């Protein structure tokens, strides 16, 4: 009950005491992570990791709508129902709302699907219902190495091809490795694109996440034609790419805008431990590979082994040991009211979906969903029906709905 509905001062005090009691009970719940951390690092503030556990009270119905997808990587819901899904080898498929294969889209640019590469994210133009434009990311083979490319085109009336395909941006430099492309695409309220790029993993190149003359390890802000959005935080700065919005990222596989606040959030695949959730602000440096709450896969320290440095942002939340965040999505529906405003994270090595409760841009509760399924949850989207849909590396499309 809202305090404004309380009729007397005594009742107001009682309401407050009850609310305080509930908060105290919630904060005393056991964190969902019980394993020992792979590194003994001290968080920068209370609640930055291993926050109190929460549990969804609404009864859920978990179903598998399709189990025959071929390494799906991204999912978008179509305006009239159904889903557009990228498959890592280089094609897209359209499924009906109940998960049945409807169309296969071929004829896309060649991808390098080795390692973590392939056909990656896909996003619909905000005006898709009128212009049928889509934007997608993929690993493009070059004469020397591979790079992340962003393309756009019009979904044909037949829904079996993309017309007028155009590459609007290439994240350079190209690199010979086959890891950590990042590649999520999100539209802002003005119809421009935020694009996440990975730093490509290699010890000889990851420092470029700190370089303003490199596209790697960044959040980019681009027009629909791939040009820098005017007046960016580094516009006019010598030896800086004007499209850079934020820097110092490792492998930003998750990117989403909070529909309640308009804030841009990112989930970052860390090294051994140190997976992060960040609130992205223009011009800010998120520290990789200078600061991290993880270690090298060998167990050795990353760089100087520090977690904090002046001028570098702290993650809102981090996990150690790793859960390997592959995607994020906000829930803004009313079907499951207790989820409204919550951030959902698809865990790859963790094999579950994480629900994070946010208050004043802090994480105040964490829940694990779909544990024990043995799935790597690659992407998620909230449907118009209020259900959450997720594709997995094993080729499944899950629906998580109110029972």
Coordinates of C-alpha atoms in Angstrom, one line a residue:
X1 CA 0.0 0.0 0.0
X2 CA 1.3 3.5 -0.8
X3 CA 1.8 5.8 2.2
X4 CA -0.5 8.3 0.6
X5 CA -3.4 5.9 1.2
X6 CA -2.7 5.8 5.0
X7 CA -5.4 7.6 6.9
X8 CA -3.7 8.5 10.1
X9 CA -0.2 9.3 11.4
X10 CA -0.2 6.1 13.4
X11 CA -0.9 4.1 10.3
X12 CA 1.8 6.0 8.4
X13 CA 4.3 5.0 11.0
X14 CA 3.1 1.4 11.0
X15 CA 3.4 1.3 7.2
X16 CA 7.0 2.6 7.4
X17 CA 8.0 0.1 10.0
X18 CA 6.5 -2.8 8.0
X19 CA 8.4 -1.6 4.9
X20 CA 11.6 -1.4 6.8
X21 CA 11.1 -4.9 8.1
X22 CA 10.5 -6.2 4.6
X23 CA 13.7 -4.5 3.4
X24 CA 15.7 -6.0 6.3
X25 CA 14.4 -9.5 5.6
X26 CA 15.2 -9.1 1.9
X27 CA 18.8 -7.9 2.5
X28 CA 19.4 -10.9 4.8
X29 CA 18.7 -13.4 2.0
X30 CA 21.6 -15.6 0.9
X31 CA 23.3 -14.4 -2.3
X32 CA 22.8 -16.8 -5.3
X33 CA 26.5 -17.2 -5.9
X34 CA 28.0 -19.6 -3.4
X35 CA 31.2 -20.7 -5.1
X36 CA 34.6 -19.4 -4.1
X37 CA 35.8 -16.4 -6.2
X38 CA 38.8 -17.1 -8.5
X39 CA 40.5 -14.0 -7.1
X40 CA 40.4 -12.4 -3.7
X41 CA 39.6 -8.8 -4.7
X42 CA 37.8 -6.4 -2.5
X43 CA 34.8 -4.6 -4.1
X44 CA 34.8 -0.9 -4.3
X45 CA 31.5 -0.5 -2.5
X46 CA 28.8 -2.6 -0.8
X47 CA 26.5 -4.4 -3.2
X48 CA 28.9 -4.4 -6.1
X49 CA 28.9 -8.2 -6.1
X50 CA 27.1 -11.1 -4.4
X51 CA 24.0 -9.1 -3.6
X52 CA 21.1 -10.6 -1.7
X53 CA 19.1 -13.2 -3.6
X54 CA 15.5 -12.6 -4.6
X55 CA 12.8 -15.0 -5.9
X56 CA 10.0 -14.5 -8.5
X57 CA 6.7 -15.0 -6.8
X58 CA 4.7 -15.2 -10.0
X59 CA 4.3 -18.8 -11.3
X60 CA 6.1 -19.2 -14.5
X61 CA 5.6 -21.5 -17.5
X62 CA 8.8 -22.4 -19.3
X63 CA 8.5 -23.9 -22.8
X64 CA 10.7 -24.7 -25.8
X65 CA 9.2 -23.4 -29.0
X66 CA 11.9 -24.6 -31.3
X67 CA 14.9 -26.9 -30.8
X68 CA 16.3 -27.1 -34.3
X69 CA 17.9 -23.7 -34.8
X70 CA 21.5 -23.7 -36.1
X71 CA 23.7 -21.8 -33.6
X72 CA 21.4 -18.9 -33.2
X73 CA 23.1 -15.6 -32.1
X74 CA 20.4 -12.9 -31.9
X75 CA 16.7 -12.5 -31.9
X76 CA 14.3 -9.6 -32.6
X77 CA 10.5 -9.7 -32.5
X78 CA 8.7 -8.6 -35.7
X79 CA 5.9 -6.0 -35.5
X80 CA 3.2 -8.4 -36.7
X81 CA 4.5 -11.3 -34.5
X82 CA 7.1 -13.9 -35.0
X83 CA 10.9 -13.6 -34.7
X84 CA 13.9 -12.7 -36.9
X85 CA 16.9 -14.7 -35.8
X86 CA 20.5 -14.7 -37.0
X87 CA 22.4 -18.0 -37.2
X88 CA 26.1 -18.0 -36.8
X89 CA 27.0 -19.7 -40.0
X90 CA 25.6 -16.8 -42.0
X91 CA 21.9 -16.8 -42.6
X92 CA 18.8 -15.6 -40.9
X93 CA 15.5 -17.3 -40.2
X94 CA 12.0 -16.1 -39.5
X95 CA 9.9 -18.0 -37.0
X96 CA 6.2 -17.8 -36.4
X97 CA 5.0 -16.6 -33.0
X98 CA 4.7 -20.2 -31.8
X99 CA 8.3 -21.0 -33.0
X100 CA 7.7 -22.7 -36.3
X101 CA 10.2 -22.1 -39.2
X102 CA 8.6 -19.7 -41.7
X103 CA 11.3 -18.3 -43.9
X104 CA 15.1 -18.6 -44.5
X105 CA 17.1 -15.6 -45.6
X106 CA 20.1 -16.3 -47.7
X107 CA 22.5 -14.2 -49.7
X108 CA 24.1 -12.3 -46.9
X109 CA 27.7 -11.2 -47.0
X110 CA 30.3 -13.9 -46.3
X111 CA 31.2 -14.3 -42.6
X112 CA 34.1 -15.9 -40.8
X113 CA 32.2 -18.1 -38.3
X114 CA 35.3 -19.6 -36.7
X115 CA 35.9 -19.0 -33.0
X116 CA 33.4 -16.4 -31.7
X117 CA 32.8 -14.9 -35.2
X118 CA 29.9 -15.3 -37.6
X119 CA 26.6 -13.6 -38.2
X120 CA 26.0 -11.8 -35.0
X121 CA 23.5 -9.2 -33.8
X122 CA 20.4 -8.1 -35.7
X123 CA 18.1 -5.1 -34.9
X124 CA 15.0 -3.7 -36.6
X125 CA 14.9 -0.1 -37.6
X126 CA 12.5 1.8 -35.2
X127 CA 10.4 2.5 -38.4
X128 CA 10.6 -1.1 -39.6
X129 CA 6.8 -1.3 -40.0
X130 CA 7.1 1.3 -42.7
X131 CA 10.6 0.9 -44.2
X132 CA 11.4 -2.8 -43.5
X133 CA 15.0 -1.9 -42.8
X134 CA 17.2 -4.1 -40.6
X135 CA 20.7 -3.7 -39.2
X136 CA 23.1 -6.5 -38.5
X137 CA 26.7 -7.2 -37.3
X138 CA 29.1 -9.9 -38.5
X139 CA 32.7 -10.9 -38.6
X140 CA 34.0 -9.9 -42.1
X141 CA 37.1 -11.7 -43.4
X142 CA 39.8 -9.4 -44.8
X143 CA 43.1 -10.0 -46.6
X144 CA 44.8 -9.7 -43.3
X145 CA 42.6 -10.7 -40.4
X146 CA 38.9 -10.3 -39.6
X147 CA 36.9 -7.3 -38.4
X148 CA 33.4 -6.5 -37.1
X149 CA 31.2 -5.0 -39.8
X150 CA 27.8 -3.3 -39.5
X151 CA 25.4 -3.6 -42.4
X152 CA 21.9 -2.6 -43.3
X153 CA 19.3 -3.6 -45.9
X154 CA 15.6 -3.9 -46.6
X155 CA 13.8 -7.1 -45.8
X156 CA 12.2 -8.1 -49.1
X157 CA 8.4 -8.7 -49.4
X158 CA 9.1 -12.4 -49.9
X159 CA 11.0 -12.4 -46.6
X160 CA 13.7 -14.6 -48.1
X161 CA 16.3 -12.0 -49.0
X162 CA 17.7 -8.6 -47.9
X163 CA 17.6 -5.9 -50.6
X164 CA 20.1 -3.0 -51.1
X165 CA 22.7 -4.4 -48.6
X166 CA 25.2 -1.8 -47.5
X167 CA 28.1 -2.0 -45.1
X168 CA 27.8 1.2 -43.0
X169 CA 30.8 0.7 -40.6
X170 CA 33.9 -1.4 -40.1
X171 CA 35.5 -1.6 -36.7
X172 CA 39.2 -1.3 -37.5
X173 CA 41.9 -2.4 -37.3
X174 CA 41.4 -5.9 -38.6
X175 CA 43.0 -8.6 -36.5
X176 CA 44.1 -12.2 -37.1
X177 CA 42.4 -13.6 -33.9
X178 CA 38.9 -15.0 -33.9
X179 CA 37.6 -13.9 -30.6
X180 CA 35.7 -11.1 -28.8
X181 CA 33.8 -9.1 -31.4
X182 CA 31.2 -7.6 -29.1
X183 CA 28.7 -6.4 -31.7
X184 CA 25.4 -5.6 -30.1
X185 CA 23.3 -2.9 -31.9
X186 CA 20.8 -0.7 -30.0
X187 CA 18.8 2.3 -31.3
X188 CA 18.6 5.4 -29.2
X189 CA 15.5 7.7 -28.9
X190 CA 16.7 9.8 -31.9
X191 CA 17.0 6.8 -34.3
X192 CA 20.8 6.6 -34.1
X193 CA 22.8 3.5 -33.3
X194 CA 24.8 2.5 -30.3
X195 CA 27.2 -0.3 -31.3
X196 CA 29.5 -2.3 -29.0
X197 CA 32.8 -3.6 -30.2
X198 CA 35.2 -6.1 -28.5
X199 CA 38.9 -5.6 -28.2
X200 CA 39.6 -8.9 -30.0
X201 CA 41.3 -10.7 -27.0
X202 CA 44.9 -10.9 -28.1
X203 CA 47.6 -9.6 -25.7
X204 CA 49.1 -7.6 -28.5
X205 CA 45.9 -5.7 -29.3
X206 CA 43.6 -5.5 -26.3
X207 CA 45.3 -2.3 -25.1
X208 CA 43.6 -0.6 -28.0
X209 CA 40.5 -0.6 -25.9
X210 CA 42.2 2.5 -24.3
X211 CA 43.1 4.1 -27.7
X212 CA 40.9 6.8 -29.1
X213 CA 42.2 6.2 -32.6
X214 CA 40.9 2.6 -32.6
X215 CA 37.4 1.2 -32.9
X216 CA 38.1 -1.7 -30.6
X217 CA 36.8 -2.1 -27.1
X218 CA 34.3 0.7 -27.5
X219 CA 30.7 1.8 -27.5
X220 CA 30.2 3.7 -30.8
X221 CA 27.5 6.2 -31.6
X222 CA 26.5 6.1 -35.3
X223 CA 23.9 7.5 -37.6
X224 CA 21.9 5.1 -39.8
X225 CA 24.5 5.7 -42.5
X226 CA 27.4 4.8 -40.2
X227 CA 28.6 8.4 -39.6
X228 CA 29.6 9.7 -36.2
X229 CA 26.6 11.3 -34.4
X230 CA 27.5 15.0 -34.2
X231 CA 28.9 16.5 -31.0
X232 CA 30.1 13.2 -29.5
X233 CA 32.3 13.3 -26.4
X234 CA 35.5 13.1 -28.4
X235 CA 34.5 15.2 -31.4
X236 CA 37.2 17.6 -32.4
X237 CA 39.8 15.9 -30.2
X238 CA 43.1 15.3 -32.0
X239 CA 43.8 11.7 -33.0
X240 CA 40.4 10.5 -31.8
X241 CA 37.6 8.9 -33.7
X242 CA 34.5 11.1 -33.3
X243 CA 32.1 8.1 -33.2
X244 CA 33.5 6.8 -29.9
X245 CA 31.0 7.2 -27.1
X246 CA 32.8 5.3 -24.4
X247 CA 36.0 3.2 -24.1
X248 CA 37.9 0.7 -22.1
X249 CA 35.7 -2.4 -22.7
X250 CA 36.7 -6.0 -23.1
X251 CA 34.0 -7.9 -24.8
X252 CA 30.6 -6.1 -24.5
X253 CA 28.2 -8.8 -25.6
X254 CA 25.3 -7.2 -23.9
X255 CA 23.8 -3.7 -24.6
X256 CA 20.4 -2.3 -23.8
X257 CA 18.6 0.9 -23.0
X258 CA 16.5 1.0 -19.8
X259 CA 13.0 2.0 -21.1
X260 CA 12.1 3.5 -17.7
X261 CA 15.1 5.9 -17.5
X262 CA 16.7 6.0 -21.0
X263 CA 20.0 5.0 -19.6
X264 CA 22.4 2.8 -21.6
X265 CA 23.6 -0.4 -19.9
X266 CA 26.3 -2.8 -21.0
X267 CA 27.3 -6.4 -19.9
X268 CA 30.9 -7.3 -20.4
X269 CA 32.4 -10.8 -20.7
X270 CA 35.4 -10.5 -18.4
X271 CA 38.6 -12.6 -18.3
X272 CA 38.7 -15.3 -15.5
X273 CA 36.2 -13.7 -13.3
X274 CA 35.4 -10.0 -13.5
X275 CA 32.2 -10.2 -15.7
X276 CA 30.6 -6.8 -15.4
X277 CA 27.4 -4.8 -15.7
X278 CA 28.1 -1.1 -16.5
X279 CA 26.0 2.0 -16.8
X280 CA 27.4 3.7 -19.9
X281 CA 28.0 7.4 -19.9
X282 CA 29.4 9.5 -22.7
X283 CA 33.2 10.0 -22.7
X284 CA 33.8 7.6 -19.8
X285 CA 36.6 5.1 -19.6
X286 CA 35.6 1.7 -18.2
X287 CA 39.1 0.6 -17.5
X288 CA 40.0 -2.5 -19.5
X289 CA 42.7 -3.8 -19.5
X290 CA 44.1 -1.5 -16.8
X291 CA 41.6 -2.3 -14.1
X292 CA 39.5 -5.5 -13.7
X293 CA 38.0 -7.8 -11.1
X294 CA 39.3 -10.8 -13.0
X295 CA 42.6 -12.5 -13.8
X296 CA 44.2 -14.0 -16.8
X297 CA 42.9 -17.5 -17.6
X298 CA 46.2 -18.8 -16.3
X299 CA 45.4 -17.3 -13.0
X300 CA 48.1 -14.6 -13.3
X301 CA 47.1 -10.9 -12.8
X302 CA 46.0 -8.8 -15.6
X303 CA 48.5 -5.9 -16.1
X304 CA 49.3 -4.5 -12.6
X305 CA 46.5 -6.5 -11.0
X306 CA 44.6 -3.4 -9.9
X307 CA 40.8 -2.9 -9.6
X308 CA 40.5 0.8 -9.2
X309 CA 42.1 3.8 -10.8
X310 CA 41.3 7.5 -10.9
X311 CA 39.5 8.5 -14.1
X312 CA 38.2 5.0 -14.7
X313 CA 34.7 3.9 -14.0
X314 CA 33.7 1.1 -11.6
X315 CA 31.2 -1.5 -12.7
X316 CA 27.8 -1.3 -11.2
X317 CA 28.0 -5.0 -10.5
X318 CA 30.4 -7.8 -11.2
X319 CA 30.6 -11.6 -10.9
X320 CA 33.5 -13.8 -9.7
X321 CA 33.7 -16.6 -10.7
X322 CA 32.6 -16.0 -14.2
X323 CA 29.0 -16.5 -15.5
X324 CA 30.0 -15.2 -19.0
X325 CA 27.2 -12.7 -19.9
X326 CA 26.1 -13.2 -23.5
X327 CA 23.3 -10.7 -23.7
X328 CA 21.1 -8.3 -21.6
X329 CA 17.5 -7.2 -21.9
X330 CA 15.2 -5.0 -19.8
X331 CA 11.7 -6.1 -18.9
X332 CA 9.1 -3.4 -19.3
X333 CA 5.9 -5.3 -19.5
X334 CA 2.9 -5.7 -17.1
X335 CA 2.3 -9.4 -17.4
X336 CA 4.8 -10.1 -14.7
X337 CA 4.5 -6.9 -12.7
X338 CA 7.3 -7.7 -10.2
X339 CA 9.8 -7.9 -13.1
X340 CA 9.1 -4.4 -14.4
X341 CA 12.4 -2.4 -14.7
X342 CA 14.5 -5.5 -14.0
X343 CA 17.6 -6.3 -16.1
X344 CA 17.9 -9.9 -17.4
X345 CA 21.3 -11.3 -18.3
X346 CA 21.9 -14.4 -20.4
X347 CA 24.7 -16.5 -18.9
X348 CA 26.8 -18.7 -21.2
X349 CA 29.2 -20.7 -19.0
X350 CA 26.8 -20.0 -16.1
X351 CA 24.0 -21.9 -18.0
X352 CA 21.2 -19.8 -16.5
X353 CA 19.4 -16.5 -16.9
X354 CA 20.0 -13.8 -14.3
X355 CA 17.4 -11.4 -13.1
X356 CA 18.8 -8.2 -11.5
X357 CA 16.6 -5.8 -9.5
X358 CA 17.7 -2.2 -9.9
X359 CA 17.1 0.7 -7.6
X360 CA 18.7 4.1 -8.1
X361 CA 21.1 2.5 -10.6
X362 CA 22.3 0.0 -8.0
X363 CA 21.8 -3.7 -8.0
X364 CA 19.7 -4.7 -5.0
X365 CA 18.7 -8.3 -5.8
X366 CA 19.7 -11.2 -8.0
X367 CA 17.9 -14.3 -9.1
X368 CA 18.9 -17.3 -11.2
X369 CA 16.3 -18.7 -13.6
X370 CA 16.4 -21.8 -15.8
X371 CA 19.2 -23.4 -13.9
X372 CA 19.9 -27.0 -14.7
X373 CA 18.9 -26.8 -18.4
X374 CA 22.5 -27.1 -19.6
X375 CA 22.0 -24.1 -22.0
X376 CA 24.2 -21.2 -23.0
X377 CA 21.7 -18.3 -23.2
X378 CA 22.9 -16.2 -26.2
X379 CA 20.2 -13.6 -26.6
X380 CA 16.9 -12.4 -25.2
X381 CA 14.0 -10.2 -26.1
X382 CA 10.7 -9.2 -24.3
X383 CA 7.7 -10.0 -26.5
X384 CA 4.7 -7.9 -26.9
X385 CA 2.8 -10.6 -25.0
X386 CA 4.8 -9.9 -21.9
X387 CA 6.8 -13.1 -22.1
X388 CA 10.6 -13.3 -22.4
X389 CA 12.1 -15.2 -25.3
X390 CA 15.7 -16.5 -25.4
X391 CA 17.8 -18.4 -28.0
X392 CA 20.6 -20.7 -26.9
X393 CA 23.8 -22.0 -28.4
X394 CA 22.2 -25.5 -28.5
X395 CA 19.6 -24.3 -31.0
X396 CA 16.6 -23.8 -28.8
X397 CA 14.1 -21.0 -28.5
X398 CA 12.7 -20.7 -24.9
X399 CA 9.6 -18.9 -23.9
X400 CA 9.3 -17.7 -20.3
X401 CA 5.8 -16.6 -19.5
X402 CA 3.3 -16.2 -16.7
X403 CA 1.5 -19.4 -15.9

